């Protein structure tokens, strides 16, 4: 009986872990406020309506970081398209993209472009949706 209960619990835990992809933080005003540290973006995945988008980033880490919006997909060997980026932020600094970024509906990559921070997990996803 214990073995059956353990199998049931394992199966239930496995089902809970299955999801339909990333969960998104919804941003209605177009201002993406993201916290950067080693090696994460918080929030990691954001959804915003199409229109002007403003990046605001705060570096709460111990290393320098920045925040960029890049194309999600690109050809092998090609650099991704860069749509906007903050300056390099030192620990404790905040910064923003100086001009609004206008993106079409679709998926974009949020990342730190310094060194190998992206490879270490400092990236997320931006989903731009059509205005209703």
Coordinates of C-alpha atoms in Angstrom, one line a residue:
X1 CA 0.0 0.0 0.0
X2 CA 2.9 2.4 0.8
X3 CA 4.5 1.7 -2.5
X4 CA 1.2 2.5 -4.3
X5 CA 0.8 5.7 -2.4
X6 CA 4.4 6.7 -3.2
X7 CA 3.8 6.0 -6.9
X8 CA 0.6 8.1 -6.9
X9 CA 2.5 11.0 -5.2
X10 CA 5.3 10.8 -7.7
X11 CA 2.8 10.8 -10.6
X12 CA 1.0 13.8 -9.1
X13 CA 4.2 15.7 -8.6
X14 CA 5.2 15.0 -12.2
X15 CA 1.9 16.3 -13.5
X16 CA 2.2 19.5 -11.5
X17 CA 5.6 20.2 -13.1
X18 CA 4.2 19.9 -16.6
X19 CA 3.2 23.3 -17.8
X20 CA 2.3 25.2 -20.9
X21 CA 5.5 27.2 -21.1
X22 CA 6.7 30.2 -19.1
X23 CA 4.4 32.3 -17.0
X24 CA 4.4 36.0 -17.8
X25 CA 4.3 39.2 -15.7
X26 CA 1.8 41.5 -17.5
X27 CA 2.9 45.1 -17.9
X28 CA 0.1 47.4 -19.0
X29 CA 1.9 50.7 -19.2
X30 CA 4.8 49.7 -21.4
X31 CA 7.4 50.3 -18.7
X32 CA 9.6 47.2 -18.2
X33 CA 11.0 47.4 -14.7
X34 CA 13.6 44.6 -14.3
X35 CA 16.0 43.7 -11.5
X36 CA 19.4 42.3 -12.6
X37 CA 21.8 40.2 -10.6
X38 CA 24.0 37.1 -11.0
X39 CA 22.7 35.7 -13.3
X40 CA 19.0 36.4 -13.5
X41 CA 16.4 38.8 -14.6
X42 CA 13.4 39.4 -12.3
X43 CA 10.8 39.2 -13.6
X44 CA 12.1 36.8 -16.2
X45 CA 9.2 36.7 -18.6
X46 CA 7.1 39.7 -19.4
X47 CA 4.1 40.4 -21.6
X48 CA 3.3 43.9 -22.9
X49 CA 0.8 45.4 -25.3
X50 CA 2.3 46.7 -28.6
X51 CA 3.3 50.4 -28.5
X52 CA 6.1 52.3 -27.0
X53 CA 8.2 50.3 -24.5
X54 CA 10.6 51.7 -22.0
X55 CA 13.3 49.7 -20.3
X56 CA 14.2 50.4 -16.7
X57 CA 16.7 48.2 -15.0
X58 CA 18.3 48.1 -11.5
X59 CA 21.5 46.2 -10.9
X60 CA 21.2 44.6 -7.4
X61 CA 24.1 42.2 -8.2
X62 CA 27.9 42.4 -7.4
X63 CA 29.0 42.5 -11.1
X64 CA 28.2 45.0 -13.9
X65 CA 25.1 44.1 -16.0
X66 CA 22.9 45.7 -18.7
X67 CA 19.5 44.9 -20.2
X68 CA 18.9 44.4 -23.9
X69 CA 16.0 43.5 -26.1
X70 CA 17.0 41.3 -29.0
X71 CA 15.4 39.2 -31.7
X72 CA 14.3 35.9 -30.4
X73 CA 15.3 33.9 -33.5
X74 CA 18.1 34.5 -35.9
X75 CA 20.1 32.5 -38.5
X76 CA 23.0 30.4 -37.3
X77 CA 26.2 32.5 -37.4
X78 CA 24.2 35.8 -37.4
X79 CA 24.1 38.2 -34.5
X80 CA 20.6 38.8 -33.1
X81 CA 18.9 42.1 -34.0
X82 CA 19.3 44.6 -31.1
X83 CA 16.2 46.7 -30.5
X84 CA 17.3 48.6 -27.4
X85 CA 19.7 48.4 -24.5
X86 CA 20.5 50.2 -21.2
X87 CA 24.0 51.4 -20.5
X88 CA 26.3 49.2 -18.4
X89 CA 25.1 49.4 -14.8
X90 CA 27.5 49.0 -11.9
X91 CA 26.3 47.4 -8.6
X92 CA 23.5 49.5 -7.1
X93 CA 22.9 51.6 -10.2
X94 CA 19.7 52.0 -12.2
X95 CA 19.3 53.0 -15.8
X96 CA 17.0 53.1 -18.7
X97 CA 16.9 53.2 -22.5
X98 CA 16.7 56.9 -23.4
X99 CA 14.2 56.5 -26.2
X100 CA 11.0 54.5 -26.4
X101 CA 11.3 51.2 -28.3
X102 CA 8.4 50.2 -30.6
X103 CA 8.0 46.5 -31.3
X104 CA 5.6 44.5 -33.4
X105 CA 3.6 41.7 -31.7
X106 CA 5.8 38.7 -31.3
X107 CA 8.4 37.2 -28.9
X108 CA 11.7 38.9 -28.1
X109 CA 14.7 38.0 -25.9
X110 CA 15.6 40.0 -22.8
X111 CA 19.3 39.5 -22.0
X112 CA 22.4 40.9 -20.4
X113 CA 25.0 41.3 -23.2
X114 CA 28.0 41.5 -21.0
X115 CA 30.5 38.7 -21.2
X116 CA 28.9 35.3 -21.0
X117 CA 26.1 36.4 -18.7
X118 CA 23.5 35.2 -21.2
X119 CA 25.1 31.7 -21.3
X120 CA 25.0 31.6 -17.5
X121 CA 21.2 32.1 -17.5
X122 CA 20.7 35.9 -17.4
X123 CA 18.0 36.1 -20.0
X124 CA 14.2 36.1 -20.3
X125 CA 11.4 36.5 -22.8
X126 CA 9.3 39.5 -23.8
X127 CA 6.0 38.8 -25.4
X128 CA 4.5 41.8 -27.3
X129 CA 0.7 41.3 -27.9
X130 CA -1.6 43.3 -30.1
X131 CA -3.6 46.0 -28.4
X132 CA -7.2 45.1 -27.7

